[in-house]
Amino acid sequence: MVKIDPWKNALKQLDDAAKILKIDPGVHDMLGTPKKILIVALPVKMDNGKIKVFTGYRSQHNDFRGPHKGGIRYHPDVTIEEVKALSMWMTWKCAIVDVPFGGGKGGIICDPKKLSAGEKERLTRRYAYAISEIIGPGKDIPAPDVYTTGTEMAQIMDVYSVMHGQGEPAVITGKPLSIGGSQARNVATGLGVAYCVREAARKIGMKHYENIVIQGFGNAGTFAAEYLEKMGGRIIAVSDSKGSIINPKGLDTKKVIEYKKKKGTVVGYPGSKKITTEQLLTTPCDVLIPAALENQITPEIAKKIKCKIIAEAANGPTTPEADDILFKRGIMVIPDILANSGGVCISYLEWVQNLQRYYWTFDEVAKKMEEHIVRGFNDTYNLAKKHKVDLRKGSMVLAVGRVLDSFNARGLWP
Ligand code: NAD
């Protein structure tokens, strides 16, 4: 697979939006440059008594609309270019669903699978200490990302709180409920995908979205399936890393989840037939939800896809060339930056609850998230129609325009 440079890709997307919005070159340059990037050396005492030095990053792309927001990932392939790109995408993502945050992202170059729990905790706490000068409830609020969980978020909150002499839950989101986490956090992405699919179906006058295909049956895929089923949808095919299955009469999501828990895969689920990945992606259906890996919908697949709506739960599942083919074929693609924004919406709501020290029920949080996502979807849709572009470009025009509005209102000083 060709490795796409994420930073070049992010800049290209900004260029496309800048052309449509006719942005001044200097302002364009400013939006294409992260405000601050911190590189930190992280010495950690390993279990064998020796010291090993890791490298960590925190990129703060833009804060015109509010404090920086974005996850922290632990992965051997973390690069500064990737962290920069991800921080820029967070700026746009927050703007699309109109949460008052800018973009940020962090990462540590490490292989978390090769670290003991103690080593991981010491690494996490050292990183929290090293970036503590630039994070804070009004400055930059990190969250979980690849291979980080509520455990690491709790440790980061603890370090920051101890350093500042008071408990400060609003410094980070994705925390366990016991220390100020939010209801609905675990279902956020899947539920957000379901809301987007419902809105998209309404827009194209599709009364029924009965036949839904989902690639990837993890956190995002299973909750999207559960909520779409509750909204009257029928899941006919799903897949995981071990293979794909179909039953045109419909699969019972809860039972498939149970089966996967027991057997470690969806393959072999009673009443289903095994199919290939290509067959899964090109199954005639109403809605296709890629919820696994990037670059799954290639130009070859895009030519054969037989659905009306694609909702990108995964990040980057469609290649740029495939995008053009799908647009020409009239297939609506709900871009990742909008479709999987449920997580950042709930992060925002977690932060608000922490600041006010007052907590909402699951239904209250889900309702507030729905309002942000539905508005984000409609605003994107209307702009895409106005400029005669696909929803991906429409969402970028919306996001960049909103960030520009904030800049124009605030001005430049000093
Ligand atoms: P996960 O690890 O819970 O699930 C991933 C699923 O994909 C697993 O079922 C796995 O078996 C399956 N999979 C892996 N390789 C596959 C393959 N070749 N073919 C088919 N299935 C395959 O991960 P997740 O949290 O659900 O994330 C999935 C995607 O959604 C990622 O792109 C992620 O970046 C994106 N995303 C997730 C969230 C979130 O809150 N979970 C938020 C934003 C974006």
Short mmCIF file of N, CA, C and O in Angstrom, two decimals, residues 184-269:
data_model
loop_
_atom_site.label_atom_id
_atom_site.label_comp_id
_atom_site.label_asym_id
_atom_site.label_seq_id
_atom_site.Cartn_x
_atom_site.Cartn_y
_atom_site.Cartn_z
N ALA A 184 -22.40 8.10 27.93
CA ALA A 184 -22.50 7.98 26.47
C ALA A 184 -21.15 8.04 25.74
O ALA A 184 -21.10 8.02 24.52
N ARG A 185 -20.06 8.14 26.50
CA ARG A 185 -18.75 8.23 25.86
C ARG A 185 -18.45 6.98 25.02
O ARG A 185 -17.99 7.09 23.88
N ASN A 186 -18.74 5.79 25.56
CA ASN A 186 -18.33 4.58 24.84
C ASN A 186 -19.12 4.36 23.55
O ASN A 186 -18.62 3.75 22.62
N VAL A 187 -20.33 4.91 23.49
CA VAL A 187 -21.15 4.69 22.28
C VAL A 187 -21.05 5.88 21.31
O VAL A 187 -21.63 5.85 20.22
N ALA A 188 -20.30 6.92 21.71
CA ALA A 188 -20.37 8.21 21.01
C ALA A 188 -20.16 8.12 19.50
O ALA A 188 -20.97 8.66 18.72
N THR A 189 -19.11 7.45 19.08
CA THR A 189 -18.80 7.45 17.64
C THR A 189 -19.88 6.73 16.84
O THR A 189 -20.39 7.24 15.84
N GLY A 190 -20.26 5.54 17.31
CA GLY A 190 -21.28 4.77 16.60
C GLY A 190 -22.62 5.48 16.56
O GLY A 190 -23.31 5.51 15.53
N LEU A 191 -22.99 6.10 17.68
CA LEU A 191 -24.26 6.82 17.74
C LEU A 191 -24.23 8.02 16.79
O LEU A 191 -25.20 8.29 16.08
N GLY A 192 -23.10 8.70 16.76
CA GLY A 192 -22.95 9.84 15.84
C GLY A 192 -23.07 9.40 14.38
O GLY A 192 -23.70 10.08 13.57
N VAL A 193 -22.50 8.26 14.06
CA VAL A 193 -22.60 7.72 12.69
C VAL A 193 -24.08 7.46 12.36
O VAL A 193 -24.56 7.82 11.28
N ALA A 194 -24.79 6.89 13.33
CA ALA A 194 -26.20 6.57 13.10
C ALA A 194 -27.01 7.86 12.85
O ALA A 194 -27.85 7.91 11.95
N TYR A 195 -26.74 8.90 13.63
CA TYR A 195 -27.44 10.18 13.41
C TYR A 195 -27.16 10.70 12.00
O TYR A 195 -28.05 11.20 11.31
N CYS A 196 -25.90 10.62 11.57
CA CYS A 196 -25.55 11.12 10.23
C CYS A 196 -26.27 10.34 9.14
O CYS A 196 -26.77 10.93 8.17
N VAL A 197 -26.33 9.02 9.29
CA VAL A 197 -26.99 8.19 8.28
C VAL A 197 -28.48 8.57 8.20
O VAL A 197 -29.04 8.72 7.11
N ARG A 198 -29.10 8.75 9.36
CA ARG A 198 -30.52 9.12 9.39
C ARG A 198 -30.74 10.45 8.65
O ARG A 198 -31.66 10.58 7.83
N GLU A 199 -29.87 11.44 8.91
CA GLU A 199 -30.03 12.74 8.25
C GLU A 199 -29.79 12.63 6.75
O GLU A 199 -30.51 13.23 5.95
N ALA A 200 -28.78 11.87 6.36
CA ALA A 200 -28.46 11.71 4.93
C ALA A 200 -29.63 11.06 4.21
O ALA A 200 -30.01 11.47 3.11
N ALA A 201 -30.21 10.05 4.85
CA ALA A 201 -31.35 9.34 4.25
C ALA A 201 -32.51 10.32 4.04
O ALA A 201 -33.16 10.31 2.99
N ARG A 202 -32.74 11.18 5.02
CA ARG A 202 -33.82 12.18 4.89
C ARG A 202 -33.56 13.10 3.72
O ARG A 202 -34.46 13.43 2.95
N LYS A 203 -32.30 13.51 3.56
CA LYS A 203 -31.96 14.47 2.51
C LYS A 203 -32.23 13.91 1.12
O LYS A 203 -32.63 14.64 0.22
N ILE A 204 -31.93 12.63 0.93
CA ILE A 204 -32.12 12.08 -0.42
C ILE A 204 -33.49 11.40 -0.55
O ILE A 204 -33.74 10.67 -1.51
N GLY A 205 -34.35 11.64 0.43
CA GLY A 205 -35.71 11.11 0.36
C GLY A 205 -35.78 9.60 0.44
O GLY A 205 -36.69 8.96 -0.09
N MET A 206 -34.80 9.01 1.15
CA MET A 206 -34.78 7.55 1.28
C MET A 206 -35.58 7.20 2.53
O MET A 206 -35.16 7.51 3.65
N LYS A 207 -36.75 6.60 2.32
CA LYS A 207 -37.63 6.36 3.47
C LYS A 207 -37.11 5.21 4.33
O LYS A 207 -37.25 5.18 5.53
N HIS A 208 -36.53 4.21 3.65
CA HIS A 208 -36.05 3.05 4.40
C HIS A 208 -34.56 2.90 4.17
O HIS A 208 -34.10 3.06 3.05
N TYR A 209 -33.83 2.64 5.24
CA TYR A 209 -32.43 2.26 5.02
C TYR A 209 -32.29 0.88 5.65
O TYR A 209 -31.69 0.70 6.69
N GLU A 210 -32.90 -0.05 4.94
CA GLU A 210 -33.04 -1.38 5.53
C GLU A 210 -31.80 -2.23 5.38
O GLU A 210 -31.54 -3.08 6.20
N ASN A 211 -31.08 -1.98 4.31
CA ASN A 211 -29.95 -2.87 4.05
C ASN A 211 -28.64 -2.13 4.31
O ASN A 211 -28.25 -1.27 3.54
N ILE A 212 -28.02 -2.51 5.41
CA ILE A 212 -26.81 -1.81 5.84
C ILE A 212 -25.65 -2.80 5.92
O ILE A 212 -25.80 -3.91 6.44
N VAL A 213 -24.50 -2.37 5.37
CA VAL A 213 -23.30 -3.21 5.39
C VAL A 213 -22.23 -2.49 6.21
O VAL A 213 -22.01 -1.30 6.02
N ILE A 214 -21.58 -3.23 7.10
CA ILE A 214 -20.58 -2.60 7.97
C ILE A 214 -19.25 -3.35 7.89
O ILE A 214 -19.19 -4.55 8.16
N GLN A 215 -18.20 -2.62 7.52
CA GLN A 215 -16.87 -3.24 7.51
C GLN A 215 -16.17 -2.88 8.82
O GLN A 215 -15.93 -1.70 9.09
N GLY A 216 -15.85 -3.90 9.64
CA GLY A 216 -15.22 -3.63 10.93
C GLY A 216 -16.28 -3.68 12.01
O GLY A 216 -17.26 -2.93 11.95
N PHE A 217 -16.11 -4.57 12.97
CA PHE A 217 -17.14 -4.74 13.98
C PHE A 217 -16.53 -4.54 15.37
O PHE A 217 -16.62 -5.38 16.25
N GLY A 218 -15.90 -3.36 15.54
CA GLY A 218 -15.32 -3.00 16.84
C GLY A 218 -16.19 -1.95 17.50
O GLY A 218 -17.42 -1.96 17.33
N ASN A 219 -15.58 -1.00 18.20
CA ASN A 219 -16.34 0.01 18.93
C ASN A 219 -17.26 0.80 18.00
O ASN A 219 -18.48 0.86 18.20
N ALA A 220 -16.69 1.42 16.97
CA ALA A 220 -17.48 2.28 16.08
C ALA A 220 -18.54 1.46 15.33
O ALA A 220 -19.71 1.84 15.27
N GLY A 221 -18.13 0.33 14.76
CA GLY A 221 -19.03 -0.49 13.93
C GLY A 221 -20.20 -1.08 14.70
O GLY A 221 -21.35 -1.03 14.25
N THR A 222 -19.92 -1.62 15.90
CA THR A 222 -21.01 -2.30 16.62
C THR A 222 -22.05 -1.30 17.13
O THR A 222 -23.25 -1.56 17.03
N PHE A 223 -21.59 -0.15 17.65
CA PHE A 223 -22.59 0.81 18.15
C PHE A 223 -23.35 1.47 17.01
O PHE A 223 -24.54 1.77 17.16
N ALA A 224 -22.69 1.67 15.87
CA ALA A 224 -23.43 2.19 14.70
C ALA A 224 -24.52 1.18 14.33
O ALA A 224 -25.68 1.55 14.09
N ALA A 225 -24.17 -0.10 14.33
CA ALA A 225 -25.13 -1.16 14.00
C ALA A 225 -26.29 -1.17 14.98
O ALA A 225 -27.47 -1.18 14.59
N GLU A 226 -25.96 -1.14 16.27
CA GLU A 226 -27.03 -1.20 17.29
C GLU A 226 -28.01 -0.05 17.16
O GLU A 226 -29.22 -0.24 17.23
N TYR A 227 -27.47 1.17 17.00
CA TYR A 227 -28.36 2.34 16.94
C TYR A 227 -29.14 2.40 15.63
O TYR A 227 -30.31 2.80 15.61
N LEU A 228 -28.51 2.00 14.54
CA LEU A 228 -29.25 2.00 13.26
C LEU A 228 -30.36 0.97 13.29
O LEU A 228 -31.45 1.19 12.76
N GLU A 229 -30.11 -0.15 13.95
CA GLU A 229 -31.15 -1.17 14.11
C GLU A 229 -32.32 -0.58 14.90
O GLU A 229 -33.48 -0.75 14.53
N LYS A 230 -31.99 0.16 15.96
CA LYS A 230 -33.05 0.79 16.77
C LYS A 230 -33.84 1.80 15.95
O LYS A 230 -35.00 2.07 16.23
N MET A 231 -33.19 2.41 14.95
CA MET A 231 -33.87 3.41 14.11
C MET A 231 -34.61 2.76 12.95
O MET A 231 -35.08 3.44 12.04
N GLY A 232 -34.65 1.44 12.92
CA GLY A 232 -35.41 0.74 11.90
C GLY A 232 -34.56 0.16 10.78
O GLY A 232 -35.07 -0.38 9.80
N GLY A 233 -33.26 0.26 10.90
CA GLY A 233 -32.37 -0.29 9.86
C GLY A 233 -32.17 -1.79 10.03
O GLY A 233 -32.48 -2.36 11.09
N ARG A 234 -31.70 -2.42 8.97
CA ARG A 234 -31.42 -3.85 9.03
C ARG A 234 -29.98 -4.08 8.57
O ARG A 234 -29.60 -3.64 7.49
N ILE A 235 -29.20 -4.74 9.41
CA ILE A 235 -27.80 -5.00 9.07
C ILE A 235 -27.75 -6.32 8.30
O ILE A 235 -28.19 -7.35 8.82
N ILE A 236 -27.21 -6.29 7.07
CA ILE A 236 -27.20 -7.54 6.30
C ILE A 236 -25.80 -8.15 6.16
O ILE A 236 -25.68 -9.34 5.88
N ALA A 237 -24.76 -7.36 6.34
CA ALA A 237 -23.41 -7.93 6.22
C ALA A 237 -22.45 -7.17 7.13
O ALA A 237 -22.54 -5.95 7.26
N VAL A 238 -21.54 -7.92 7.76
CA VAL A 238 -20.52 -7.29 8.63
C VAL A 238 -19.19 -8.03 8.45
O VAL A 238 -19.16 -9.14 7.89
N SER A 239 -18.12 -7.41 8.94
CA SER A 239 -16.83 -8.08 8.83
C SER A 239 -15.94 -7.71 10.00
O SER A 239 -16.19 -6.73 10.71
N ASP A 240 -14.89 -8.52 10.20
CA ASP A 240 -13.81 -8.12 11.11
C ASP A 240 -12.51 -8.57 10.47
O ASP A 240 -12.49 -8.96 9.29
N SER A 241 -11.41 -8.53 11.24
CA SER A 241 -10.11 -8.81 10.62
C SER A 241 -10.01 -10.26 10.12
O SER A 241 -9.16 -10.59 9.31
N LYS A 242 -10.91 -11.14 10.61
CA LYS A 242 -10.83 -12.56 10.20
C LYS A 242 -11.72 -12.88 9.00
O LYS A 242 -11.65 -13.96 8.44
N GLY A 243 -12.60 -11.96 8.60
CA GLY A 243 -13.44 -12.22 7.43
C GLY A 243 -14.78 -11.51 7.46
O GLY A 243 -15.07 -10.76 8.39
N SER A 244 -15.57 -11.77 6.39
CA SER A 244 -16.85 -11.07 6.23
C SER A 244 -18.00 -12.07 6.14
O SER A 244 -17.82 -13.17 5.60
N ILE A 245 -19.18 -11.66 6.63
CA ILE A 245 -20.36 -12.54 6.55
C ILE A 245 -21.57 -11.76 6.03
O ILE A 245 -21.64 -10.55 6.18
N ILE A 246 -22.51 -12.51 5.43
CA ILE A 246 -23.74 -11.88 4.93
C ILE A 246 -24.94 -12.76 5.24
O ILE A 246 -24.82 -14.00 5.24
N ASN A 247 -26.06 -12.12 5.53
CA ASN A 247 -27.35 -12.79 5.55
C ASN A 247 -28.37 -11.77 5.05
O ASN A 247 -28.75 -10.85 5.78
N PRO A 248 -28.81 -11.89 3.77
CA PRO A 248 -29.69 -10.88 3.18
C PRO A 248 -30.98 -10.68 3.96
O PRO A 248 -31.61 -9.63 3.86
N LYS A 249 -31.35 -11.66 4.81
CA LYS A 249 -32.58 -11.51 5.60
C LYS A 249 -32.32 -10.65 6.84
O LYS A 249 -33.25 -10.25 7.53
N GLY A 250 -31.07 -10.40 7.15
CA GLY A 250 -30.74 -9.56 8.30
C GLY A 250 -30.00 -10.32 9.38
O GLY A 250 -30.24 -11.52 9.60
N LEU A 251 -29.09 -9.59 10.05
CA LEU A 251 -28.32 -10.17 11.17
C LEU A 251 -28.79 -9.49 12.45
O LEU A 251 -29.07 -8.29 12.45
N ASP A 252 -28.86 -10.26 13.54
CA ASP A 252 -29.25 -9.66 14.82
C ASP A 252 -27.98 -9.14 15.49
O ASP A 252 -27.14 -9.92 15.95
N THR A 253 -27.84 -7.80 15.53
CA THR A 253 -26.58 -7.20 15.99
C THR A 253 -26.14 -7.73 17.36
O THR A 253 -24.99 -8.12 17.54
N LYS A 254 -27.06 -7.72 18.32
CA LYS A 254 -26.69 -8.14 19.68
C LYS A 254 -26.15 -9.57 19.70
O LYS A 254 -25.17 -9.87 20.35
N LYS A 255 -26.84 -10.44 18.89
CA LYS A 255 -26.41 -11.85 18.87
C LYS A 255 -25.06 -12.00 18.17
O LYS A 255 -24.24 -12.83 18.55
N VAL A 256 -24.82 -11.19 17.12
CA VAL A 256 -23.52 -11.26 16.43
C VAL A 256 -22.41 -10.79 17.39
O VAL A 256 -21.33 -11.38 17.44
N ILE A 257 -22.70 -9.75 18.18
CA ILE A 257 -21.70 -9.26 19.14
C ILE A 257 -21.38 -10.37 20.16
O ILE A 257 -20.22 -10.63 20.47
N GLU A 258 -22.43 -11.03 20.65
CA GLU A 258 -22.24 -12.13 21.61
C GLU A 258 -21.40 -13.23 20.99
O GLU A 258 -20.48 -13.76 21.61
N TYR A 259 -21.73 -13.57 19.73
CA TYR A 259 -21.02 -14.64 19.02
C TYR A 259 -19.54 -14.27 18.89
O TYR A 259 -18.65 -15.07 19.14
N LYS A 260 -19.28 -12.99 18.51
CA LYS A 260 -17.88 -12.54 18.33
C LYS A 260 -17.13 -12.57 19.67
O LYS A 260 -15.95 -12.90 19.71
N LYS A 261 -17.84 -12.24 20.74
CA LYS A 261 -17.19 -12.28 22.06
C LYS A 261 -16.72 -13.70 22.40
O LYS A 261 -15.64 -13.91 22.92
N LYS A 262 -17.57 -14.68 22.04
CA LYS A 262 -17.25 -16.07 22.37
C LYS A 262 -16.20 -16.64 21.44
O LYS A 262 -15.26 -17.30 21.85
N LYS A 263 -16.38 -16.40 20.12
CA LYS A 263 -15.52 -17.07 19.12
C LYS A 263 -14.36 -16.20 18.64
O LYS A 263 -13.51 -16.67 17.89
N GLY A 264 -14.37 -14.93 18.97
CA GLY A 264 -13.27 -14.05 18.54
C GLY A 264 -13.43 -13.52 17.13
O GLY A 264 -12.55 -12.83 16.62
N THR A 265 -14.52 -13.87 16.46
CA THR A 265 -14.78 -13.38 15.11
C THR A 265 -16.27 -13.50 14.78
O THR A 265 -16.99 -14.27 15.42
N VAL A 266 -16.69 -12.74 13.76
CA VAL A 266 -18.08 -12.85 13.32
C VAL A 266 -18.25 -14.03 12.36
O VAL A 266 -19.36 -14.50 12.12
N VAL A 267 -17.12 -14.50 11.83
CA VAL A 267 -17.17 -15.57 10.82
C VAL A 267 -17.72 -16.85 11.45
O VAL A 267 -17.30 -17.25 12.53
N GLY A 268 -18.70 -17.47 10.76
CA GLY A 268 -19.29 -18.70 11.28
C GLY A 268 -20.60 -18.45 12.01
O GLY A 268 -21.25 -19.38 12.49
N TYR A 269 -21.01 -17.16 12.09
CA TYR A 269 -22.26 -16.84 12.79
C TYR A 269 -23.41 -17.62 12.13
O TYR A 269 -23.57 -17.60 10.90
#
